[in-house]
CSV table of C-alpha atoms in Angstrom, one decimal:
chain,number,residue,atom,x,y,z
A,1,TYR,CA,0.0,-0.1,0.2
A,2,PRO,CA,1.5,3.1,-0.9
A,3,GLN,CA,0.4,4.9,1.9
A,4,HIS,CA,2.8,3.0,4.2
A,5,LYS,CA,5.9,2.4,2.4
A,6,ASN,CA,7.3,5.2,4.8
A,7,ASP,CA,6.7,3.2,7.7
A,8,GLN,CA,9.3,0.7,9.0
A,9,ASN,CA,7.3,-2.0,10.0
A,10,TRP,CA,5.7,-2.0,6.7
A,11,ARG,CA,9.2,-1.6,4.8
A,12,GLN,CA,10.6,-4.8,7.3
A,13,SER,CA,7.8,-7.4,6.1
A,14,GLN,CA,8.5,-6.0,2.1
A,15,GLN,CA,12.1,-7.4,2.9
A,16,ILE,CA,11.2,-10.5,4.3
A,17,THR,CA,8.4,-10.8,1.6
A,18,ASN,CA,11.0,-10.1,-1.2
A,19,GLU,CA,13.8,-12.4,0.6
A,20,PHE,CA,11.2,-15.8,0.7
A,21,VAL,CA,10.0,-14.7,-3.2
A,22,ARG,CA,13.9,-14.8,-4.3
A,23,ARG,CA,14.1,-18.0,-2.3
A,24,LEU,CA,11.4,-20.4,-3.6
A,25,ALA,CA,12.5,-18.7,-6.8
A,26,ARG,CA,15.9,-20.5,-6.8
A,27,LEU,CA,14.9,-23.4,-5.3
A,28,LEU,CA,12.1,-23.9,-8.3
A,29,GLN,CA,15.1,-23.5,-10.8
A,30,GLU,CA,17.8,-25.3,-9.0
A,31,ARG,CA,15.6,-28.4,-8.1
A,32,PHE,CA,13.1,-28.4,-10.6
A,33,GLN,CA,14.2,-26.5,-13.5
A,34,VAL,CA,11.4,-24.3,-13.5
A,35,GLN,CA,11.9,-21.8,-15.8
A,36,SER,CA,12.1,-17.5,-14.8
A,37,GLU,CA,9.0,-17.1,-17.1
A,38,ASP,CA,6.7,-19.5,-15.5
A,39,ILE,CA,8.1,-18.5,-11.9
A,40,GLU,CA,7.0,-14.9,-12.7
A,41,PHE,CA,3.6,-16.1,-13.8
A,42,ILE,CA,3.1,-18.0,-10.9
A,43,PHE,CA,4.0,-14.4,-9.2
A,44,ASN,CA,2.0,-12.6,-10.6
A,45,LEU,CA,-1.3,-14.7,-10.2
A,46,SER,CA,-0.4,-14.4,-6.7
A,47,LYS,CA,-0.5,-10.8,-6.3
A,48,LYS,CA,-4.1,-10.6,-7.6
A,49,PRO,CA,-6.7,-10.1,-5.5
A,50,GLN,CA,-8.9,-12.3,-4.5
A,51,GLN,CA,-11.9,-12.6,-1.9
A,52,ARG,CA,-11.4,-16.2,0.0
A,53,PRO,CA,-14.6,-18.4,-0.8
A,54,LEU,CA,-17.5,-19.5,1.9
A,55,LEU,CA,-17.5,-22.4,2.8
A,56,LEU,CA,-19.6,-25.0,1.4
A,57,ASN,CA,-21.5,-25.8,4.1
A,58,GLU,CA,-22.6,-22.2,4.4
A,59,LEU,CA,-23.9,-22.3,1.1
A,60,GLN,CA,-27.5,-22.4,0.0
A,61,SER,CA,-28.7,-26.0,-0.5
A,62,VAL,CA,-30.8,-27.6,-3.6
A,63,ARG,CA,-32.5,-30.6,-2.9
A,64,TYR,CA,-32.2,-33.3,-5.8
A,65,GLY,CA,-34.0,-36.3,-4.6
A,66,LYS,CA,-32.8,-37.6,-0.7
A,67,VAL,CA,-29.9,-35.5,-1.7
A,68,SER,CA,-29.0,-31.8,-1.1
A,69,VAL,CA,-26.3,-30.1,-2.6
A,70,GLN,CA,-24.7,-26.9,-1.9
A,71,GLU,CA,-22.4,-25.6,-4.8
A,72,ILE,CA,-19.8,-23.2,-5.4
A,73,TRP,CA,-18.4,-22.2,-9.0
A,74,LEU,CA,-15.3,-20.5,-9.8
A,75,SER,CA,-13.7,-20.3,-13.1
A,76,GLN,CA,-9.9,-21.9,-13.9
A,77,PHE,CA,-8.9,-18.3,-13.4
A,78,GLU,CA,-9.8,-17.5,-9.9
A,79,VAL,CA,-8.3,-21.7,-9.0
A,80,ALA,CA,-5.4,-20.8,-10.3
A,81,ARG,CA,-5.0,-17.9,-8.4
A,82,LEU,CA,-5.6,-19.4,-5.1
A,83,LEU,CA,-2.9,-22.0,-6.1
A,84,ALA,CA,-0.1,-19.6,-7.1
A,85,THR,CA,-1.2,-18.0,-3.5
A,86,GLU,CA,-0.5,-20.9,-1.4
A,87,LEU,CA,2.0,-22.0,-3.3
A,88,PHE,CA,4.1,-17.9,-2.3
A,89,ALA,CA,3.1,-18.4,1.4
A,90,PRO,CA,5.8,-19.0,3.1
A,91,THR,CA,3.7,-21.3,6.1
A,92,SER,CA,1.9,-23.1,3.5
A,93,ASP,CA,2.0,-26.9,3.0
A,94,PHE,CA,2.7,-26.1,-0.8
A,95,PHE,CA,5.6,-24.4,0.1
A,96,TYR,CA,6.9,-27.3,2.4
A,97,LEU,CA,6.4,-29.9,-0.1
A,98,LEU,CA,8.2,-28.6,-2.5
A,99,GLN,CA,11.7,-28.3,-0.1
A,100,ASP,CA,11.1,-31.8,0.9
A,101,GLU,CA,13.1,-34.5,-0.6
A,102,HIS,CA,11.0,-37.2,-0.3
A,103,PRO,CA,10.7,-39.1,-3.8
A,104,ALA,CA,6.6,-38.7,-3.9
A,105,CYS,CA,6.8,-35.0,-2.5
A,106,VAL,CA,9.1,-34.2,-5.9
A,107,GLU,CA,7.3,-36.0,-8.2
A,108,LYS,CA,3.8,-34.5,-7.2
A,109,ALA,CA,5.7,-30.8,-7.2
A,110,LYS,CA,6.5,-31.6,-10.5
A,111,CYS,CA,2.9,-32.2,-11.7
A,112,PHE,CA,1.8,-29.5,-9.6
A,113,LEU,CA,4.3,-27.1,-11.8
A,114,HIS,CA,3.8,-28.3,-15.0
A,115,TYR,CA,0.1,-27.9,-14.1
A,116,PHE,CA,1.4,-23.5,-13.9
A,117,GLN,CA,3.6,-24.1,-16.5
A,118,ASN,CA,0.4,-25.5,-18.9
A,119,LEU,CA,-1.5,-22.8,-18.0
A,120,ARG,CA,1.7,-20.0,-18.9
A,121,GLU,CA,1.6,-21.7,-22.1
A,122,THR,CA,-2.0,-21.9,-23.1
A,123,VAL,CA,-2.3,-18.0,-21.2
A,124,LEU,CA,0.2,-16.2,-23.0
A,125,ASP,CA,2.2,-17.9,-25.5
A,126,ARG,CA,-1.4,-18.4,-27.2
A,127,SER,CA,-3.3,-15.6,-26.3
A,128,ASP,CA,-6.1,-18.3,-25.0
A,129,SER,CA,-8.2,-16.2,-22.5
A,130,SER,CA,-11.2,-19.3,-22.2
A,131,TRP,CA,-9.6,-19.9,-19.0
A,132,GLN,CA,-11.7,-16.5,-17.5
A,133,ASP,CA,-14.7,-18.0,-18.7
A,134,THR,CA,-14.1,-22.1,-18.0
A,135,TYR,CA,-15.7,-22.9,-15.1
A,136,ILE,CA,-15.3,-25.7,-12.2
A,137,ARG,CA,-18.3,-26.8,-9.9
A,138,TYR,CA,-17.4,-28.0,-6.4
A,139,SER,CA,-20.5,-30.0,-4.4
A,140,LEU,CA,-21.3,-31.0,-1.5
A,141,LEU,CA,-23.7,-33.8,-1.4
A,142,THR,CA,-25.5,-34.7,2.0
A,143,LEU,CA,-28.2,-37.8,2.2
A,144,THR,CA,-31.0,-36.4,3.8
A,145,SER,CA,-33.1,-39.5,4.8
A,146,GLU,CA,-32.1,-43.3,5.1
A,147,GLN,CA,-32.9,-45.2,2.4
A,148,ASP,CA,-34.7,-48.6,3.0
A,149,TRP,CA,-32.3,-51.1,1.7
A,150,GLU,CA,-34.3,-54.2,3.3
A,151,ASN,CA,-37.4,-53.2,0.6
A,152,ASP,CA,-35.7,-51.8,-2.3
A,153,ASN,CA,-37.0,-53.6,-5.5
A,154,SER,CA,-34.5,-51.5,-7.7
A,155,LYS,CA,-32.9,-54.5,-9.7
A,156,LEU,CA,-29.4,-54.8,-9.7
A,157,ILE,CA,-27.7,-53.2,-12.5
A,158,SER,CA,-25.1,-54.2,-15.1
A,159,VAL,CA,-21.1,-54.4,-14.4
A,160,GLU,CA,-18.2,-53.9,-16.7
A,161,PHE,CA,-14.9,-55.0,-15.6
A,162,SER,CA,-11.9,-53.0,-17.0
A,163,ALA,CA,-8.4,-53.6,-16.9
A,164,SER,CA,-7.6,-50.1,-17.3
A,165,ARG,CA,-7.2,-47.0,-14.2
A,166,ILE,CA,-10.4,-45.3,-13.4
A,167,GLU,CA,-9.1,-41.9,-15.0
A,168,GLU,CA,-8.3,-43.2,-18.0
A,169,SER,CA,-12.7,-44.4,-18.7
A,170,VAL,CA,-14.1,-41.6,-21.2
A,171,GLY,CA,-17.8,-40.6,-20.5
A,172,THR,CA,-18.1,-41.8,-16.8
A,173,ILE,CA,-18.4,-40.2,-13.6
A,174,HIS,CA,-14.0,-41.2,-12.0
A,175,THR,CA,-14.5,-41.9,-8.4
A,176,ASP,CA,-11.6,-40.5,-5.6
A,177,PHE,CA,-10.9,-43.1,-2.6
A,178,ALA,CA,-10.8,-40.0,-0.8
A,179,ASN,CA,-9.8,-38.8,3.2
A,180,ARG,CA,-12.7,-37.3,5.2
A,181,ASN,CA,-10.6,-34.4,4.8
A,182,ILE,CA,-10.5,-33.5,1.3
A,183,GLY,CA,-7.4,-33.8,-0.3
A,184,GLY,CA,-5.7,-36.6,2.9
A,185,GLY,CA,-2.0,-36.1,2.0
A,186,VAL,CA,-1.8,-34.8,-0.9
A,187,LEU,CA,0.9,-32.4,0.1
A,188,GLY,CA,2.7,-34.6,2.3
A,189,HIS,CA,4.1,-38.3,2.2
A,190,GLY,CA,0.6,-39.4,1.1
A,191,CYS,CA,1.1,-41.2,-2.6
A,192,LEU,CA,-2.2,-43.7,-3.1
A,193,GLN,CA,-5.2,-43.0,-5.0
A,194,GLU,CA,-6.6,-39.6,-3.7
A,195,GLU,CA,-3.3,-38.2,-3.4
A,196,ILE,CA,-2.2,-39.1,-7.4
A,197,LEU,CA,-5.6,-38.0,-8.6
A,198,PHE,CA,-5.1,-34.5,-7.0
A,199,SER,CA,-1.4,-34.2,-8.2
A,200,ILE,CA,-2.7,-34.7,-12.4
A,201,LYS,CA,-5.5,-32.7,-11.6
A,202,PRO,CA,-4.8,-30.2,-9.0
A,203,GLU,CA,-7.6,-27.7,-9.8
A,204,CYS,CA,-9.6,-30.6,-7.1
A,205,LEU,CA,-6.9,-29.1,-4.4
A,206,ALA,CA,-9.1,-26.1,-4.3
A,207,ALA,CA,-11.9,-27.9,-2.4
A,208,ARG,CA,-9.4,-27.8,0.4
A,209,TYR,CA,-10.3,-24.5,0.4
A,210,PHE,CA,-13.9,-24.5,1.3
A,211,SER,CA,-14.9,-28.1,2.4
A,212,GLN,CA,-14.5,-29.7,6.0
A,213,PRO,CA,-14.1,-32.9,7.1
A,214,LEU,CA,-17.0,-35.5,5.0
A,215,LYS,CA,-19.4,-36.3,7.5
A,216,ALA,CA,-21.0,-40.0,7.0
A,217,ASN,CA,-23.8,-39.1,4.6
A,218,GLN,CA,-21.7,-37.4,2.6
A,219,ALA,CA,-19.6,-37.2,-0.3
A,220,LEU,CA,-17.9,-34.2,-2.8
A,221,ALA,CA,-18.3,-34.0,-6.3
A,222,ILE,CA,-16.1,-32.2,-8.5
A,223,SER,CA,-16.8,-31.0,-11.9
A,224,GLY,CA,-14.5,-29.8,-15.4
A,225,ALA,CA,-11.7,-30.2,-13.4
A,226,ARG,CA,-9.4,-31.6,-15.8
A,227,GLN,CA,-5.8,-33.3,-16.4
A,228,TYR,CA,-2.7,-32.0,-16.7
A,229,SER,CA,0.1,-34.3,-16.2
A,230,ARG,CA,0.4,-38.3,-17.3
A,231,TYR,CA,2.2,-40.6,-14.7
A,232,ARG,CA,3.3,-44.2,-13.8
A,233,GLY,CA,3.9,-45.9,-10.5
A,234,TYR,CA,2.2,-46.4,-7.4
A,235,ARG,CA,3.2,-44.9,-4.1
A,236,ASP,CA,6.9,-45.4,-3.6
A,237,THR,CA,7.3,-45.9,-7.7
A,238,PHE,CA,5.2,-42.9,-8.4
A,239,GLU,CA,6.3,-40.7,-11.0
A,240,PHE,CA,5.3,-37.6,-13.2
A,241,TYR,CA,5.6,-38.9,-17.0
A,242,GLY,CA,5.1,-35.5,-19.2
A,243,ASN,CA,2.0,-33.9,-20.4
A,244,MET,CA,-1.3,-35.2,-20.9
A,245,GLU,CA,-1.9,-34.4,-24.2
A,246,THR,CA,-5.8,-35.3,-24.4
A,247,ILE,CA,-8.0,-32.4,-23.6
A,248,PRO,CA,-12.1,-33.7,-22.5
A,249,GLU,CA,-14.9,-32.1,-24.2
A,250,SER,CA,-16.1,-28.8,-22.6
A,251,GLN,CA,-20.0,-28.9,-22.2
A,252,ILE,CA,-22.6,-25.9,-21.5
A,253,VAL,CA,-24.4,-26.0,-18.1
A,254,GLN,CA,-27.1,-23.8,-16.3
A,255,THR,CA,-26.2,-22.8,-12.8
A,256,ARG,CA,-29.2,-23.0,-10.2
A,257,GLU,CA,-30.3,-19.0,-11.6
A,258,ASN,CA,-30.3,-19.9,-15.2
A,259,VAL,CA,-26.7,-18.5,-15.6
A,260,PRO,CA,-24.9,-20.2,-18.9
A,261,ARG,CA,-21.4,-21.6,-18.2
A,262,LYS,CA,-18.8,-22.9,-20.0
A,263,MET,CA,-17.0,-26.4,-18.1
A,264,PHE,CA,-15.1,-29.6,-19.3
A,265,SER,CA,-17.1,-32.3,-19.3
A,266,THR,CA,-15.7,-34.2,-16.3
A,267,HIS,CA,-17.0,-35.8,-13.2
A,268,LEU,CA,-14.9,-36.8,-9.7
A,269,THR,CA,-17.1,-37.9,-7.0
A,270,CYS,CA,-14.5,-37.9,-3.9
A,271,PHE,CA,-16.2,-40.5,-0.7
A,272,ASP,CA,-14.2,-42.2,2.0
A,273,ALA,CA,-14.6,-45.3,3.4
A,274,PHE,CA,-14.9,-46.6,7.1
A,275,GLN,CA,-11.3,-46.9,7.9
A,276,PHE,CA,-10.5,-50.6,9.7
A,277,SER,CA,-7.4,-51.8,11.0
A,278,THR,CA,-7.0,-55.5,10.4
A,279,SER,CA,-6.3,-57.0,6.3
A,280,VAL,CA,-9.2,-59.8,6.6
A,281,ARG,CA,-8.8,-62.3,3.9
A,282,ASN,CA,-5.8,-65.0,2.5
A,283,ASP,CA,-4.5,-63.5,-0.7
A,284,LYS,CA,-5.0,-67.2,-2.5
A,285,ASP,CA,-8.1,-68.3,-1.7
A,286,PHE,CA,-9.8,-65.3,-0.6
A,287,LYS,CA,-11.1,-67.5,3.0
A,288,PRO,CA,-11.6,-65.6,6.1
A,289,LYS,CA,-8.1,-65.5,8.1
A,290,GLU,CA,-8.3,-67.2,11.2
A,291,GLU,CA,-7.0,-65.1,12.9
A,292,SER,CA,-8.7,-62.1,11.6
A,293,ILE,CA,-12.5,-63.4,12.0
A,294,GLY,CA,-13.6,-61.0,14.1
A,295,ALA,CA,-12.5,-58.2,12.6
A,296,LEU,CA,-14.3,-59.7,9.1
A,297,GLU,CA,-17.2,-59.9,11.2
A,298,GLN,CA,-17.1,-56.5,12.7
A,299,GLN,CA,-17.3,-55.1,8.8
A,300,TYR,CA,-20.6,-57.0,7.9
A,301,GLN,CA,-22.4,-55.8,11.3
A,302,LEU,CA,-25.3,-54.0,9.3
A,303,LYS,CA,-24.5,-50.3,11.0
A,304,ASN,CA,-21.5,-50.6,9.3
A,305,VAL,CA,-22.7,-51.8,6.2
A,306,ILE,CA,-25.6,-49.4,6.5
A,307,ARG,CA,-22.8,-46.5,6.6
A,308,GLU,CA,-21.0,-48.0,3.7
A,309,LEU,CA,-24.4,-48.4,1.7
A,310,ASN,CA,-25.5,-44.7,2.3
A,311,LYS,CA,-21.6,-43.1,1.8
A,312,ALA,CA,-21.4,-44.9,-1.4
A,313,LEU,CA,-25.3,-44.1,-2.8
A,314,VAL,CA,-24.6,-40.3,-1.8
A,315,ALA,CA,-21.3,-40.2,-3.7
A,316,PHE,CA,-23.0,-41.9,-6.7
A,317,SER,CA,-26.0,-39.3,-6.6
A,318,VAL,CA,-23.9,-36.4,-9.1
A,319,PRO,CA,-26.4,-33.9,-10.0
A,320,GLU,CA,-27.4,-33.2,-13.2
A,321,CYS,CA,-25.2,-36.3,-14.8
A,322,ASN,CA,-26.4,-39.1,-16.3
A,323,GLN,CA,-23.1,-41.3,-16.7
A,324,PRO,CA,-22.4,-44.6,-15.4
A,325,ILE,CA,-19.5,-44.9,-12.2
A,326,SER,CA,-16.0,-45.8,-12.8
A,327,THR,CA,-14.8,-47.1,-9.6
A,328,GLY,CA,-12.9,-49.6,-8.1
A,329,TRP,CA,-11.5,-51.2,-4.7
A,330,TRP,CA,-12.8,-48.8,-2.6
A,331,GLY,CA,-11.4,-48.4,1.0
A,332,CYS,CA,-9.5,-51.8,0.5
A,333,GLY,CA,-5.8,-50.8,1.1
A,334,ALA,CA,-4.9,-49.0,3.4
A,335,PHE,CA,-8.7,-48.7,5.3
A,336,CYS,CA,-8.5,-52.9,5.1
A,337,GLY,CA,-11.7,-53.3,3.6
A,338,ASP,CA,-13.2,-56.4,2.3
A,339,GLN,CA,-12.5,-56.9,-1.1
A,340,GLN,CA,-16.3,-58.9,-1.9
A,341,LEU,CA,-18.3,-56.5,0.7
A,342,LYS,CA,-17.0,-53.1,-0.9
A,343,PHE,CA,-17.9,-54.4,-4.5
A,344,VAL,CA,-21.3,-55.5,-3.6
A,345,VAL,CA,-22.0,-51.9,-1.3
A,346,GLN,CA,-20.7,-50.2,-4.5
A,347,TRP,CA,-23.0,-52.5,-7.0
A,348,ILE,CA,-26.2,-52.1,-4.6
A,349,ALA,CA,-25.9,-48.2,-4.6
A,350,ALA,CA,-25.0,-47.8,-8.5
A,351,SER,CA,-28.3,-49.6,-9.1
A,352,VAL,CA,-30.7,-48.0,-6.5
A,353,CYS,CA,-29.3,-44.8,-8.3
A,354,GLY,CA,-29.8,-46.7,-11.8
A,355,ARG,CA,-26.2,-46.1,-13.2
A,356,SER,CA,-24.5,-48.8,-14.6
A,357,MET,CA,-21.0,-49.7,-13.0
A,358,ARG,CA,-17.6,-49.5,-14.5
A,359,PHE,CA,-15.0,-51.8,-12.3
A,360,HIS,CA,-11.4,-51.3,-12.8
A,361,ASP,CA,-8.4,-53.4,-11.9
A,362,THR,CA,-5.6,-53.3,-13.9
A,363,LYS,CA,-5.0,-57.0,-12.8
A,364,ILE,CA,-8.3,-58.2,-14.9
A,365,ASP,CA,-7.4,-61.5,-15.0
A,366,SER,CA,-7.1,-62.7,-11.2
A,367,PRO,CA,-8.8,-65.2,-9.8
A,368,LEU,CA,-10.8,-62.4,-7.4
A,369,ILE,CA,-11.7,-60.7,-10.4
A,370,ARG,CA,-12.7,-64.0,-12.7
A,371,LYS,CA,-15.1,-65.0,-9.4
A,372,GLY,CA,-16.6,-61.8,-9.7
A,373,GLN,CA,-17.5,-61.9,-13.0
A,374,LYS,CA,-19.0,-65.0,-12.3
A,375,MET,CA,-21.7,-63.9,-9.5
A,376,VAL,CA,-22.7,-61.0,-11.4
A,377,GLU,CA,-23.3,-63.1,-14.5
A,378,MET,CA,-25.4,-65.7,-12.3
A,379,VAL,CA,-27.0,-63.0,-10.6
A,380,LEU,CA,-28.2,-60.6,-13.3
A,381,ARG,CA,-29.4,-64.0,-15.0
A,382,THR,CA,-31.6,-64.2,-12.1
A,383,GLN,CA,-33.1,-60.9,-12.4
A,384,ARG,CA,-32.4,-60.1,-8.7
A,385,THR,CA,-33.0,-56.9,-7.0
A,386,VAL,CA,-31.1,-54.8,-4.2
A,387,ARG,CA,-33.8,-56.4,-1.6
A,388,TRP,CA,-32.5,-59.4,-2.4
A,389,ILE,CA,-29.1,-59.3,-2.2
A,390,PHE,CA,-29.3,-57.0,0.9
A,391,VAL,CA,-31.3,-60.0,2.7
A,392,VAL,CA,-27.9,-62.3,1.3
A,393,LEU,CA,-25.6,-60.0,3.0
A,394,GLN,CA,-27.1,-60.0,6.4
A,395,ASP,CA,-27.7,-63.6,5.9
A,396,TYR,CA,-23.7,-63.9,5.4
A,397,ALA,CA,-23.0,-61.8,8.1
A,398,LYS,CA,-25.0,-64.3,10.5
A,399,ALA,CA,-22.6,-67.0,9.5
A,400,LEU,CA,-19.9,-65.6,10.2
A,401,LYS,CA,-21.0,-64.8,13.7
A,402,ILE,CA,-21.6,-68.4,14.7
A,403,ARG,CA,-18.7,-69.6,13.0
A,404,SER,CA,-20.4,-71.4,10.2
A,405,VAL,CA,-19.0,-70.3,6.9
A,406,GLU,CA,-15.6,-70.5,5.1
A,407,MET,CA,-16.5,-69.6,1.4
A,408,GLY,CA,-16.2,-65.8,0.6
A,409,LEU,CA,-19.0,-63.8,0.1
A,410,PHE,CA,-19.1,-64.1,-3.7
A,411,ASP,CA,-19.1,-67.5,-3.5
A,412,PHE,CA,-21.9,-67.2,-1.1
A,413,ILE,CA,-24.0,-65.3,-3.5
A,414,LEU,CA,-23.6,-67.5,-5.6
A,415,CYS,CA,-25.2,-70.3,-3.6
A,416,PHE,CA,-27.9,-68.5,-3.1
A,417,SER,CA,-28.4,-67.3,-6.4
A,418,GLY,CA,-29.0,-71.0,-7.8
A,419,GLY,CA,-24.6,-71.5,-8.8
A,420,ARG,CA,-22.3,-74.5,-7.6
A,421,CYS,CA,-21.5,-73.4,-3.7
A,422,LYS,CA,-17.8,-74.1,-3.2
């Protein structure tokens, strides 16, 4: 502020800021080989004044059936300013990520910096101003009333199995196996599915500024965020692998105020699984581990099953979008969820939403996937309903409780649907 230029505190603050900017610039140039024009572009973005968005749960909601929606629209330009401002903040997690020498942090930082480089090339080199009128929608979805699973006669829908990654699927809603704190460890050492998604799609990071920890009946949908980076590897082997050349198609969407807005036709739904502490299945035959039978029984307790069903239902209820769901082993890694139960839970939720489901596993020929395909084919052939499979889940839970079952859930369902029991 010019009127304060003669103030000693102001001058001292400016000196500290200038020193920090010089230090950050050296770090970006020496560690990441960022060009000076890219650094200047990011810095200029960070200096543009911007009002911080309200929290999503403070906004007016609109009902879509049993789901209420609170949403905020930001242009690509506004999102870039938010992220650039955090990058140039001395105490931000962004800045600490850039300094961290952990391999995952270095590779994620490369993804974020590539995002800014891509924007700079688009805006300055190509004189493309579309980022100021291309929008991203962030929607908090809240399930407002309980679903009557035991009396739901919705037919179970078809399932397509795919060997590709979820983010490679075109024309579907992608799933983010989220932390209840959106983004999880993306600006730390975390490098699982959510952290990778938020690294290659940095515009998702903006959700951290106006969302709070998800409740048991909530999910977050992000529409219009595009992928800027390619990658390979996972967890310890994750690495930035260059520019994402494919740009998704754009569409015109009406806001609640009937204002037409352009955005990319991409949809991501973020939902957190219940966290368990013990792995419960043998890797070879998928039978319950004898020492973990109690932990497996806990996952099949009715209150826990209903919690996961409600969570998947609200996540799959993305408004104004009729695309299929692309998902995978939600909550089955670090959260120790039973794979067969989580598959069936998502299948039920997708069926209630009337969406077909594309299930992704790069090990498409694994015994578990083949068993799942066989189970789905048999159930669909006999035209079973949500009500029917929900009852089968309860029967399986009872069998676990009295230790009278050694087979996995897929085989148990096969028995009930007329298939051959093992």
